[in-house]
mmCIF file of C-alpha atoms and ligand atoms in Angstrom:
data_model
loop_
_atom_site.group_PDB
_atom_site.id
_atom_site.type_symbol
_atom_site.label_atom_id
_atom_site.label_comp_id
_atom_site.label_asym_id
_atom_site.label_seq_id
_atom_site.Cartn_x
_atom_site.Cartn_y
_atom_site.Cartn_z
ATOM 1 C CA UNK A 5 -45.977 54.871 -52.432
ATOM 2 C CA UNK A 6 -42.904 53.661 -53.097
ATOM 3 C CA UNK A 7 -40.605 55.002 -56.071
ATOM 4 C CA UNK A 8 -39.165 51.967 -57.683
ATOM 5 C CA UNK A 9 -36.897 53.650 -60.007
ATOM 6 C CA UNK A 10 -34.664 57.084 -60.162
ATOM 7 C CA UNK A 11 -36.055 60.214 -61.522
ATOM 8 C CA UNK A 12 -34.920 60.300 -64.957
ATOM 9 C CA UNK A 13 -33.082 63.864 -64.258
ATOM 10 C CA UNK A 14 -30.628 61.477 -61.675
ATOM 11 C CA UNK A 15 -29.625 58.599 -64.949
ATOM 12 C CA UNK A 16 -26.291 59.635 -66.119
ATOM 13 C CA UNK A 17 -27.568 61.065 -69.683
ATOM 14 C CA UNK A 18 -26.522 64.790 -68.200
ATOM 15 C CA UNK A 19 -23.249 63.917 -68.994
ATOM 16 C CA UNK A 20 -23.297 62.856 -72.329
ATOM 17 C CA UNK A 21 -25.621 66.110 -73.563
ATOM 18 C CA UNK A 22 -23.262 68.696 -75.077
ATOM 19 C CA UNK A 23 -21.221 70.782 -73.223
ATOM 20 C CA UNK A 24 -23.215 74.278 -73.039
ATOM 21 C CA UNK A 25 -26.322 72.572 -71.025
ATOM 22 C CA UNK A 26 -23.438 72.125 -68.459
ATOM 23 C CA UNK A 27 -23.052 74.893 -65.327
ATOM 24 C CA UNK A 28 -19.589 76.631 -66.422
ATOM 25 C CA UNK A 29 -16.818 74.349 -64.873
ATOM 26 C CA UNK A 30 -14.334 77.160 -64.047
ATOM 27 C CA UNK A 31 -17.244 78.562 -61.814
ATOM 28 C CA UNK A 32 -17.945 75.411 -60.273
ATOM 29 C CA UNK A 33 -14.288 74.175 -59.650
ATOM 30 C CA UNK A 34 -13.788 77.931 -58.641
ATOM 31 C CA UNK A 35 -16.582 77.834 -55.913
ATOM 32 C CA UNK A 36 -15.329 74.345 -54.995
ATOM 33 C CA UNK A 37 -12.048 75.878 -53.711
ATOM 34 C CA UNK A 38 -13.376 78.859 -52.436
ATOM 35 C CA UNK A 39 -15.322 76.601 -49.960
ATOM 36 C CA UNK A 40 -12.225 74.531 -49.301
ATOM 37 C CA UNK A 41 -9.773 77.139 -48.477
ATOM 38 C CA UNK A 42 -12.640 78.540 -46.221
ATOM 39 C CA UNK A 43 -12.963 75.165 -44.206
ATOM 40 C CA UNK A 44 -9.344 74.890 -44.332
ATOM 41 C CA UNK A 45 -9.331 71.510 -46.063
ATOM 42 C CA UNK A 46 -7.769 70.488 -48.736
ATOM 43 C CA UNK A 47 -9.944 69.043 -50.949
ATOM 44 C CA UNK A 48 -7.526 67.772 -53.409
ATOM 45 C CA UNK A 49 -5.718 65.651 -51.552
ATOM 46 C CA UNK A 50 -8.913 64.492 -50.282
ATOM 47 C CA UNK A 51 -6.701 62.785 -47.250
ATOM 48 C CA UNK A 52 -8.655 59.908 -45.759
ATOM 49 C CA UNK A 53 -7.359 60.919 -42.252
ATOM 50 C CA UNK A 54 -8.051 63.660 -39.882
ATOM 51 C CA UNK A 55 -4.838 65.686 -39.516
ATOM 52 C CA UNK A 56 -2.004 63.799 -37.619
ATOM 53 C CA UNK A 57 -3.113 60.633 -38.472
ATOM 54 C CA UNK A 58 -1.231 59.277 -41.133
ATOM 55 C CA UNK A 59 -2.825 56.246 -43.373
ATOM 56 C CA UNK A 60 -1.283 53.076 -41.641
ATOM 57 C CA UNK A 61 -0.185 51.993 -45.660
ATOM 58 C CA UNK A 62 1.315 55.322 -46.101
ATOM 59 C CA UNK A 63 4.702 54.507 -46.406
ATOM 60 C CA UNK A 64 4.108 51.997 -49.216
ATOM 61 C CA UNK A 65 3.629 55.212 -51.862
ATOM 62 C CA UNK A 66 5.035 56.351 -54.163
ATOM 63 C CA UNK A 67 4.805 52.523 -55.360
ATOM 64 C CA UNK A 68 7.023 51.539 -58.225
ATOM 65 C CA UNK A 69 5.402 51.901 -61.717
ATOM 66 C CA UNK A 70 5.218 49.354 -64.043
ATOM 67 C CA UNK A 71 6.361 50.277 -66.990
ATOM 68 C CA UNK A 72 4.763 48.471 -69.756
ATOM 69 C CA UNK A 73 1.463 49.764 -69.360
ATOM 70 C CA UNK A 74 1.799 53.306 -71.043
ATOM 71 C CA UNK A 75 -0.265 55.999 -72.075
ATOM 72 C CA UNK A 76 -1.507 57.376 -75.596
ATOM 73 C CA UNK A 77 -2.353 60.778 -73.806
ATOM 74 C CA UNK A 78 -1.327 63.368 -71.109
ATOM 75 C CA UNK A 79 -2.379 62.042 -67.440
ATOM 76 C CA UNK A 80 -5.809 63.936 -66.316
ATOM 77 C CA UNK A 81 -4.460 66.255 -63.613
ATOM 78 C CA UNK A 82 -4.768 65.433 -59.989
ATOM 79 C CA UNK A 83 -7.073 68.227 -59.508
ATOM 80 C CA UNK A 84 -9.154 67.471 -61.948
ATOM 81 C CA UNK A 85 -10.103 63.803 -61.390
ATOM 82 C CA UNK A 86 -9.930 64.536 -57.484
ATOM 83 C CA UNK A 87 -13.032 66.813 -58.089
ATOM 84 C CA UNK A 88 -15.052 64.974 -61.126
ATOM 85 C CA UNK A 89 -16.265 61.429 -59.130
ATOM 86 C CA UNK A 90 -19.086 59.387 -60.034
ATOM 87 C CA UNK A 91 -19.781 57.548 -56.014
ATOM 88 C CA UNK A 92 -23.308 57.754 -55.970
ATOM 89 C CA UNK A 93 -22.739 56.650 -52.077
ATOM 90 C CA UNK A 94 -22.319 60.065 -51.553
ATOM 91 C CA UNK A 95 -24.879 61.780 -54.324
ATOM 92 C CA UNK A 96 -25.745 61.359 -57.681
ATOM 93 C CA UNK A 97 -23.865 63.484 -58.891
ATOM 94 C CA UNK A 98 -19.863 64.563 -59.462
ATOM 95 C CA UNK A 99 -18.893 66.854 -56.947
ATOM 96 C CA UNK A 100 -19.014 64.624 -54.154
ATOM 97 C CA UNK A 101 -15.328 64.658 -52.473
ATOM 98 C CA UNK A 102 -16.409 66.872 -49.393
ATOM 99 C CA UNK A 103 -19.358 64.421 -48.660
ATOM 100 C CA UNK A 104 -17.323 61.100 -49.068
ATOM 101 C CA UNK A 105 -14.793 62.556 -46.183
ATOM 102 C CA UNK A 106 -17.727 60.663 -43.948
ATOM 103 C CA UNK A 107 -16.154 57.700 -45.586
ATOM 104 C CA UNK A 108 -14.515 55.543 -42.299
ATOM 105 C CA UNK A 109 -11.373 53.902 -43.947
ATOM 106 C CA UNK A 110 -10.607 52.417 -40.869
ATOM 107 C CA UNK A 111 -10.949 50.067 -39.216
ATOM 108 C CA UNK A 112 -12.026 48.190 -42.812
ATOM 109 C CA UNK A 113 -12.625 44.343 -43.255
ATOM 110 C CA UNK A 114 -12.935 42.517 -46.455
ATOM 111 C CA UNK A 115 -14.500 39.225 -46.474
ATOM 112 C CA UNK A 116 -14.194 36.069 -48.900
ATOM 113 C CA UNK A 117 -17.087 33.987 -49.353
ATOM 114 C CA UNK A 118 -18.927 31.790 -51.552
ATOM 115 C CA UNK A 119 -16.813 29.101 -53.688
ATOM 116 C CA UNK A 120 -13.356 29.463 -51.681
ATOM 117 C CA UNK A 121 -11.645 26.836 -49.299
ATOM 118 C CA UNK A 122 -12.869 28.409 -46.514
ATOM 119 C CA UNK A 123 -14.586 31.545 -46.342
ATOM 120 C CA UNK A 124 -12.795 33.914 -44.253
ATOM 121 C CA UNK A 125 -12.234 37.674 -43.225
ATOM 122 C CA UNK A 126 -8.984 40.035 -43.702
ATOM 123 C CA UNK A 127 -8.256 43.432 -42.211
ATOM 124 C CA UNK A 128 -7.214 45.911 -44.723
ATOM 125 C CA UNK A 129 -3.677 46.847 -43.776
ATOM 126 C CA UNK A 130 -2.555 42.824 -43.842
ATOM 127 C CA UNK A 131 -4.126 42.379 -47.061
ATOM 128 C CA UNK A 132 -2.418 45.702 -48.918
ATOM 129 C CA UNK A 133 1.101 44.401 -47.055
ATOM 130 C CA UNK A 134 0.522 40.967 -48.562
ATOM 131 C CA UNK A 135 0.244 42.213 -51.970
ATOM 132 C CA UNK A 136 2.804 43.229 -54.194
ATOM 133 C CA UNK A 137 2.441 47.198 -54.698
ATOM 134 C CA UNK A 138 2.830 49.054 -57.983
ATOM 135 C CA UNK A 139 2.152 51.935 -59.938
ATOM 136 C CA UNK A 140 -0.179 51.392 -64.034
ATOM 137 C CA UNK A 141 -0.787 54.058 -65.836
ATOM 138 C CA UNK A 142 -4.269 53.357 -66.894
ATOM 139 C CA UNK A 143 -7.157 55.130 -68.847
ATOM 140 C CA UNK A 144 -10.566 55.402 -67.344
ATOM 141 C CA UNK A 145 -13.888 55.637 -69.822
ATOM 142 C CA UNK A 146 -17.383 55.989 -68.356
ATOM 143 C CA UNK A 147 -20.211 55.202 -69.817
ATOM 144 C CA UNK A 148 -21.278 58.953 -70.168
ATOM 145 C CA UNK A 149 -18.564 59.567 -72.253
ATOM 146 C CA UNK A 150 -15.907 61.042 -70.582
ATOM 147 C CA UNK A 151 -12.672 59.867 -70.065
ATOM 148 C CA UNK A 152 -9.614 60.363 -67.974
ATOM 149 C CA UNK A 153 -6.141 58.720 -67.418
ATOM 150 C CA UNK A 154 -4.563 58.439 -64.059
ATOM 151 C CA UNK A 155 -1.713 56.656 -61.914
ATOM 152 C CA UNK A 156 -3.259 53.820 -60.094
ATOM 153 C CA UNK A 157 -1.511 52.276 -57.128
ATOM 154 C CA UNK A 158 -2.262 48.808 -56.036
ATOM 155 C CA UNK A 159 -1.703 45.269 -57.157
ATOM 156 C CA UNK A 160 -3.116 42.757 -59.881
ATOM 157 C CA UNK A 161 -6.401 41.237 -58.960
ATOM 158 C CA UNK A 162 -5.401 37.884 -59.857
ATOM 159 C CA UNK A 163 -3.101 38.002 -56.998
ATOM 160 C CA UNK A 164 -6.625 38.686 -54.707
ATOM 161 C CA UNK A 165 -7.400 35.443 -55.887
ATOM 162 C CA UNK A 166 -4.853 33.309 -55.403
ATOM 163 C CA UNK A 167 -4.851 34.613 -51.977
ATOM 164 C CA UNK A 168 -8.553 34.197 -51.415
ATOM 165 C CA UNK A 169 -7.774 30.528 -52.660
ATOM 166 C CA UNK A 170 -11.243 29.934 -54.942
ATOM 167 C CA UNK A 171 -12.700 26.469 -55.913
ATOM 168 C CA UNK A 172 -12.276 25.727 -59.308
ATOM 169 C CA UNK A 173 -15.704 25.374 -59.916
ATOM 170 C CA UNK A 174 -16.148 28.986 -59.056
ATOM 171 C CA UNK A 175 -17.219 31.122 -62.494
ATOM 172 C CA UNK A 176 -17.867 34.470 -61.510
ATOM 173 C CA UNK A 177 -15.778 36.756 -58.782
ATOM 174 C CA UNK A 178 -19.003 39.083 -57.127
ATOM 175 C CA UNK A 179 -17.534 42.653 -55.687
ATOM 176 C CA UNK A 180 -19.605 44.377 -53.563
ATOM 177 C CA UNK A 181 -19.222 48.123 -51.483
ATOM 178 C CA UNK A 182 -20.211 48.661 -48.144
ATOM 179 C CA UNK A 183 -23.656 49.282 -47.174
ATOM 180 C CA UNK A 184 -23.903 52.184 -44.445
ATOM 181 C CA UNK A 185 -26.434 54.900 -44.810
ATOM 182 C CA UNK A 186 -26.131 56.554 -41.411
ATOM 183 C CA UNK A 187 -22.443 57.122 -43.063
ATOM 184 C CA UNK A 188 -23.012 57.506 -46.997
ATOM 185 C CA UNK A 189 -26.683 59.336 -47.175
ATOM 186 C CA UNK A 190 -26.784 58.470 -51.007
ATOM 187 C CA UNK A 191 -27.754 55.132 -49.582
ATOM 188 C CA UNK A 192 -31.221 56.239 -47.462
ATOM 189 C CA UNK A 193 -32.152 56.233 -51.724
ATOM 190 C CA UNK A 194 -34.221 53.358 -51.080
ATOM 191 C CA UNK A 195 -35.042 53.083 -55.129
ATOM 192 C CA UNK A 196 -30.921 52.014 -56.025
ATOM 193 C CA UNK A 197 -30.383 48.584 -55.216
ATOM 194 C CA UNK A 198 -27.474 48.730 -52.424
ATOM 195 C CA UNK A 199 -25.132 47.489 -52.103
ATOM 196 C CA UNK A 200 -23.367 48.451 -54.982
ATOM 197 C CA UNK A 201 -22.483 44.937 -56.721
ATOM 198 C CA UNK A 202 -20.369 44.206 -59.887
ATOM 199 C CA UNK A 203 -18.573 41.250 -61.313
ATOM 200 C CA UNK A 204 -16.118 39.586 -63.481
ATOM 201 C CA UNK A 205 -15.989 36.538 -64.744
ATOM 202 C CA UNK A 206 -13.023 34.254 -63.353
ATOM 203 C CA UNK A 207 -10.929 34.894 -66.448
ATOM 204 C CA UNK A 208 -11.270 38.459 -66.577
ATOM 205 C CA UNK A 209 -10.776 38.654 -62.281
ATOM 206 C CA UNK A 210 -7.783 37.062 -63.697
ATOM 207 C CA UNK A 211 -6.659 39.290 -66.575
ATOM 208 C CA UNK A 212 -3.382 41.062 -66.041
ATOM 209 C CA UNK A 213 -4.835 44.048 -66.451
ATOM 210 C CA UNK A 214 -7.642 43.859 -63.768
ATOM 211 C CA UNK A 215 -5.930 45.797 -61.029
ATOM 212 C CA UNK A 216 -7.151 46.168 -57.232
ATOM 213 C CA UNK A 217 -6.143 49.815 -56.522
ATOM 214 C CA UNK A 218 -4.816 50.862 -53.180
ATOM 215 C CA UNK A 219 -3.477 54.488 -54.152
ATOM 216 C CA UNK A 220 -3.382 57.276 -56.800
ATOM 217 C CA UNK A 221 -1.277 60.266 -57.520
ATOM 218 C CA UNK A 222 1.571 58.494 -55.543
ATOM 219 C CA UNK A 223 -0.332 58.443 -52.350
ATOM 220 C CA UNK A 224 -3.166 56.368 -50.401
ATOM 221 C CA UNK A 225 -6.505 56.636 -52.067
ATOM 222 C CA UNK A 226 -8.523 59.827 -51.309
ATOM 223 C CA UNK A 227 -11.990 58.557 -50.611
ATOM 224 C CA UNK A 228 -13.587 60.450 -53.076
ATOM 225 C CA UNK A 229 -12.093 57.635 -55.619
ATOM 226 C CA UNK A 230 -13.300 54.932 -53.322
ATOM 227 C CA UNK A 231 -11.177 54.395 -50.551
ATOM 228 C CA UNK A 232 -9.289 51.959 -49.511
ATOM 229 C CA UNK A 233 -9.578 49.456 -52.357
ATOM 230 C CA UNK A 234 -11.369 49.469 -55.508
ATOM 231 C CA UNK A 235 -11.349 48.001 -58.929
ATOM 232 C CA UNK A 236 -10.132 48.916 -62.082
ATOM 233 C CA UNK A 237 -11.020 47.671 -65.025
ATOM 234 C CA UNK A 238 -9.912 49.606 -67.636
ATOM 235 C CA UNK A 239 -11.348 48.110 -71.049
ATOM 236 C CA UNK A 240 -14.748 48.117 -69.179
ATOM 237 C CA UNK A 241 -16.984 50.901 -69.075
ATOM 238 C CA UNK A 242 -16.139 52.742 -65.623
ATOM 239 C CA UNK A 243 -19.242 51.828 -63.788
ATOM 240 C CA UNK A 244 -18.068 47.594 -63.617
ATOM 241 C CA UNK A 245 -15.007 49.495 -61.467
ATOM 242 C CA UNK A 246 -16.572 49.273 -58.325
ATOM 243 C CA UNK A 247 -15.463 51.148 -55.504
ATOM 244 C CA UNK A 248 -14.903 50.368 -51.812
ATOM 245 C CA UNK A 249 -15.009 47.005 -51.622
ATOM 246 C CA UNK A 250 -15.767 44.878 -48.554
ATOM 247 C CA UNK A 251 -16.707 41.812 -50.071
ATOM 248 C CA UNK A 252 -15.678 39.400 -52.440
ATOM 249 C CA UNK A 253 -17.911 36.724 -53.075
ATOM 250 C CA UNK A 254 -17.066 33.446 -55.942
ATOM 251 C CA UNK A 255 -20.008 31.975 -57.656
ATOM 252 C CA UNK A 256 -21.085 30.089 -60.549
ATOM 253 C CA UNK A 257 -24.202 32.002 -60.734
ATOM 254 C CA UNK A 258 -23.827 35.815 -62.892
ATOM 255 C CA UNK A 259 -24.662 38.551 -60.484
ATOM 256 C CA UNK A 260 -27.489 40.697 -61.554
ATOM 257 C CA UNK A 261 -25.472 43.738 -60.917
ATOM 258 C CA UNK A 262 -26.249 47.332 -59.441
ATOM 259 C CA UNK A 263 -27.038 49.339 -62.591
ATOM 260 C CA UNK A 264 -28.327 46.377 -64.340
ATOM 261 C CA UNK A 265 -31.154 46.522 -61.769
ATOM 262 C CA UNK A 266 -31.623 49.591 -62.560
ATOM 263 C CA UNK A 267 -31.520 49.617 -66.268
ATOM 264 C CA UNK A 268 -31.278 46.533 -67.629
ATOM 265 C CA UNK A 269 -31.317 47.824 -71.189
ATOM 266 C CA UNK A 270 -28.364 50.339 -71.041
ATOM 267 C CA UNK A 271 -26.094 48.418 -68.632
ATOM 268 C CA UNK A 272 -25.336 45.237 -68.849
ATOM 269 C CA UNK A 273 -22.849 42.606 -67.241
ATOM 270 C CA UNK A 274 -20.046 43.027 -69.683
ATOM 271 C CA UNK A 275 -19.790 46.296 -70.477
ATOM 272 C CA UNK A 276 -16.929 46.580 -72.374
ATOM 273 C CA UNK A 277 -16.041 49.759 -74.253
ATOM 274 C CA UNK A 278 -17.145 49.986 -78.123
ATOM 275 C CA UNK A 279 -17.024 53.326 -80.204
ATOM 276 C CA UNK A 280 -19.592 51.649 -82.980
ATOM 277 C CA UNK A 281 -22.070 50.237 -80.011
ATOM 278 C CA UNK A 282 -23.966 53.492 -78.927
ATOM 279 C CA UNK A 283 -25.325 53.772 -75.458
ATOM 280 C CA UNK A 284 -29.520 53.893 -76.396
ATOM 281 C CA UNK A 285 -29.447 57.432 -75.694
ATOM 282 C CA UNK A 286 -26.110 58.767 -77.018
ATOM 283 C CA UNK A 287 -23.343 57.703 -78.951
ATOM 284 C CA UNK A 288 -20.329 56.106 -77.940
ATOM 285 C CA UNK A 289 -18.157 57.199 -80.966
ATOM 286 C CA UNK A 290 -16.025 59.915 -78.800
ATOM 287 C CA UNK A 291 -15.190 60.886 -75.347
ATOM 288 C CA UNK A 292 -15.124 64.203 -73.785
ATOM 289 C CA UNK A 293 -10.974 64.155 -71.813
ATOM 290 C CA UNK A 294 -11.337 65.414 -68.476
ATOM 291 C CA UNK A 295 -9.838 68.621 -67.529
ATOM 292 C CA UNK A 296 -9.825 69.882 -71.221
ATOM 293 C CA UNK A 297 -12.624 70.724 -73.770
ATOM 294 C CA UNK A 298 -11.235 68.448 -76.439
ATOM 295 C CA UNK A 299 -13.287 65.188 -77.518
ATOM 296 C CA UNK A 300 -10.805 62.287 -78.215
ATOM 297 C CA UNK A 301 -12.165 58.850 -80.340
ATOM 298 C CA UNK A 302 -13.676 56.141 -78.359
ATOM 299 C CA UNK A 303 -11.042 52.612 -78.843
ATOM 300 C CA UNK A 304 -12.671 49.334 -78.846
ATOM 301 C CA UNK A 305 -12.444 48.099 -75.381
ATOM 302 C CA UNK A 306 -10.810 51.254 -74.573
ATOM 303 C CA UNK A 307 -7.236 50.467 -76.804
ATOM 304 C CA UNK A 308 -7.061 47.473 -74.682
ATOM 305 C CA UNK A 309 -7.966 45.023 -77.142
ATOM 306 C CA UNK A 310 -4.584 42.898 -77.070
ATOM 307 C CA UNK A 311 -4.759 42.350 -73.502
ATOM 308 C CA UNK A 312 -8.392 41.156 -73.470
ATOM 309 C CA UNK A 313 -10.078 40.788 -77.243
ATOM 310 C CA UNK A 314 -9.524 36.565 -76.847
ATOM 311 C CA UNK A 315 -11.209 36.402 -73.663
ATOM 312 C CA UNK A 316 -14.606 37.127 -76.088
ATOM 313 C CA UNK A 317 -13.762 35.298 -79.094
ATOM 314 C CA UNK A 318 -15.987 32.174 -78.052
ATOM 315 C CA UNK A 319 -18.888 33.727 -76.267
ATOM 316 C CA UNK A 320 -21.630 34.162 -78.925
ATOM 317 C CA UNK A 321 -25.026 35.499 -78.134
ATOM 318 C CA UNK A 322 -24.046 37.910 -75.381
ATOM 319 C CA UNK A 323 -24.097 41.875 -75.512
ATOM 320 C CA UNK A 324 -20.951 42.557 -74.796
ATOM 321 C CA UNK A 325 -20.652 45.859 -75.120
ATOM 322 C CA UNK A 326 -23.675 47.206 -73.085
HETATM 323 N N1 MTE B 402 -19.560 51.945 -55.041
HETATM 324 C C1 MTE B 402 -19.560 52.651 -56.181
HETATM 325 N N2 MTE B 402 -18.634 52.364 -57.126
HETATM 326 C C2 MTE B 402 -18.605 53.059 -58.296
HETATM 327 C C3 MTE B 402 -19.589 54.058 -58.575
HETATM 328 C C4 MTE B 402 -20.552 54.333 -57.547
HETATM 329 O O1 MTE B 402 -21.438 55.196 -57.693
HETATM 330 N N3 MTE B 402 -20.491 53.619 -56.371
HETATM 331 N N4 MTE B 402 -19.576 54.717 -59.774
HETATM 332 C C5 MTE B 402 -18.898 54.053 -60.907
HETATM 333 C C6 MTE B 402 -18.738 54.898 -62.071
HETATM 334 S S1 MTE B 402 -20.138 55.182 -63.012
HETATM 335 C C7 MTE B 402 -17.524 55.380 -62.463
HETATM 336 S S2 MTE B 402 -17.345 56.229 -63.920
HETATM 337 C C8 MTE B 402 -16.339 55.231 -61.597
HETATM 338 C C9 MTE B 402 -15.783 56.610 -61.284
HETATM 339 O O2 MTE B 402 -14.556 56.536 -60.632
HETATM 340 P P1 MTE B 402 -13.802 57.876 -60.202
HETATM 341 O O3 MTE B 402 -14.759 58.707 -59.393
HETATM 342 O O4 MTE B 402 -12.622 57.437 -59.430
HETATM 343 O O5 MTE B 402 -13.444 58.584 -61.480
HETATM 344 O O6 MTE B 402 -16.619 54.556 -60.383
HETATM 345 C C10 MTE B 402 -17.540 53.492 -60.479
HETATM 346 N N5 MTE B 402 -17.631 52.794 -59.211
HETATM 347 MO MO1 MO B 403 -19.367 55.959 -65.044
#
């Protein structure tokens, strides 16, 4: 028979139980080294290329940062956010850097389609060189309730949009990862709905802060963190950031997307971050920070609320925080 739906022990509730259900981290991120050193990899870095060959965008990091999106906390440290990864590509679970080295970065196509001009296909390295590179320091809060804040590289997705030249009907900008399984053997889970699909409206595709990201840490992206070009949508809980991306489609339809297939109850389309709207099973009040053992309050949409609060002022009826 066919399972239609994930064991429970796979939904991401783990995460949000308290801390001593949890395998001790040290150990883990101690054994995750160990293994590492032994293969004589370097996990960390999580380099998308095989020694000698250097990322064709390399020289485009460190990008320069832009300043005026700051920080109300300590960056998570490399190492730590490097080895933590939700990419269910590549398990359903978060130590999943090693596996997602099968990740091919190259050659990568993304396509435009739907509601655009003309529909059309751009290699990777032309798009990143078209864009206009730079460094946001941006928080990260998944829906499990953790959190983590890191230096994104890449460029604003509203300039992804201009160049994929939408109609202005077009309502909704459709994202969508790869779909490989002989590569990523998450995907031979035939009960997750793969691709992996999210979407944004138009107006929040065209947000300043919804940010295409290209690099981290002042290099290329590792592929652990979705390699070569994923979203990030900071006042949105971190599932909508998909990762990976090969297509872009514009519609006027709303995507049912990949954990709202799943789940329709706990995940919605919007998704944006609220301390007072708890997740069904677990609040949403706080937010375990990455790396340390300290629990931090939860801001409505994640502290981002000047950027994005009037983009919801209008829209009545909708749950926009699930
Ligand atoms: N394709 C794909 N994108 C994805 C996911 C995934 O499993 N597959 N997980 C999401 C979730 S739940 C989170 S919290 C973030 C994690 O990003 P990070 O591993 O860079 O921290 O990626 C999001 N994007
Ligand atoms: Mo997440």
């Amino acid at each position: 028979m066919l399972i239609k739906s994930p064991p429970s022990w796979q939904m991401p509730e783990r995460e949000a139980t308290p801390e001593h259900v949890f395998l001790n981290r040290r150990h883990f991120l101690a054994a995750i080294a160990g293994g590492a050193a032994a293969l004589g990899t370097n996990l960390i870095g999580g380099s998308a290329f095989a020694a000698g060959t250097a990322d064709p965008t390399a020289d485009l990091y460190p990008a320069k940062r832009n300043g005026i999106y700051a920080l109300d906390r300590p960056l998570t440290k490399e190492s730590d956010a490097a080895a933590y990864n939700n990419f269910y590509e590549f398990g359903s679970h978060k130590r999943i850097a090693m596996e997602a080295r099968k990740l091919k970065v190259r050659p990568w196509t993304v396509s435009f389609e739907g509601m655009v001009e003309k529909e059309r296909q751009v290699d990777i390295d032309t798009l990143i060189r078209a864009m206009p590179i730079e460094e946001r320091l941006y928080r990260m809060r998944c829906v499990e309730a953790w959190s983590m804040a890191v230096p994104w590289s890449g460029f604003a997705l509203a300039e992804l949009v201009k160049y994929a030249r939408p109609l202005s009907s077009a309502k909704y900008l459709v994202m969508q990862t790869f779909h490989d399984k002989k590569m990523a053997s998450g995907q031979k889970q035939v009960w997750y709905p793969w691709p992996y699909t999210e979407g944004l409206t138009m107006a929040e595709a065209t947000n300043e802060l919804a940010f295409m990201v290209t690099g981290v840490y002042g290099k290329p992206l590792p592929k652990q963190f979705g390699a070569p070009l994923r979203l990030a949508a900071p006042w949105k809980y971190g599932f909508k950031s998909v990762k990976s991306i090969v297509r872009f489609e514009f519609t006027d339809k709303r995507p049912v997307t990949f954990w709202e297939q799943i789940q329709a109850a706990e995940y919605g389309f919007w998704a944006n971050v609220n301390p007072k709207v708890s997740h069904p099973r677990w609040s949403q009040a706080s937010e375990r920070v990455l790396g340390t053992t300290k629990r931090v309050p939860t801001l409505l949409y994640n502290g981002y609320g000047e950027q994005v609060a009037h983009m919801y002022k209008d829209l009545k009826g909708e749950k926009l925080f699930m």
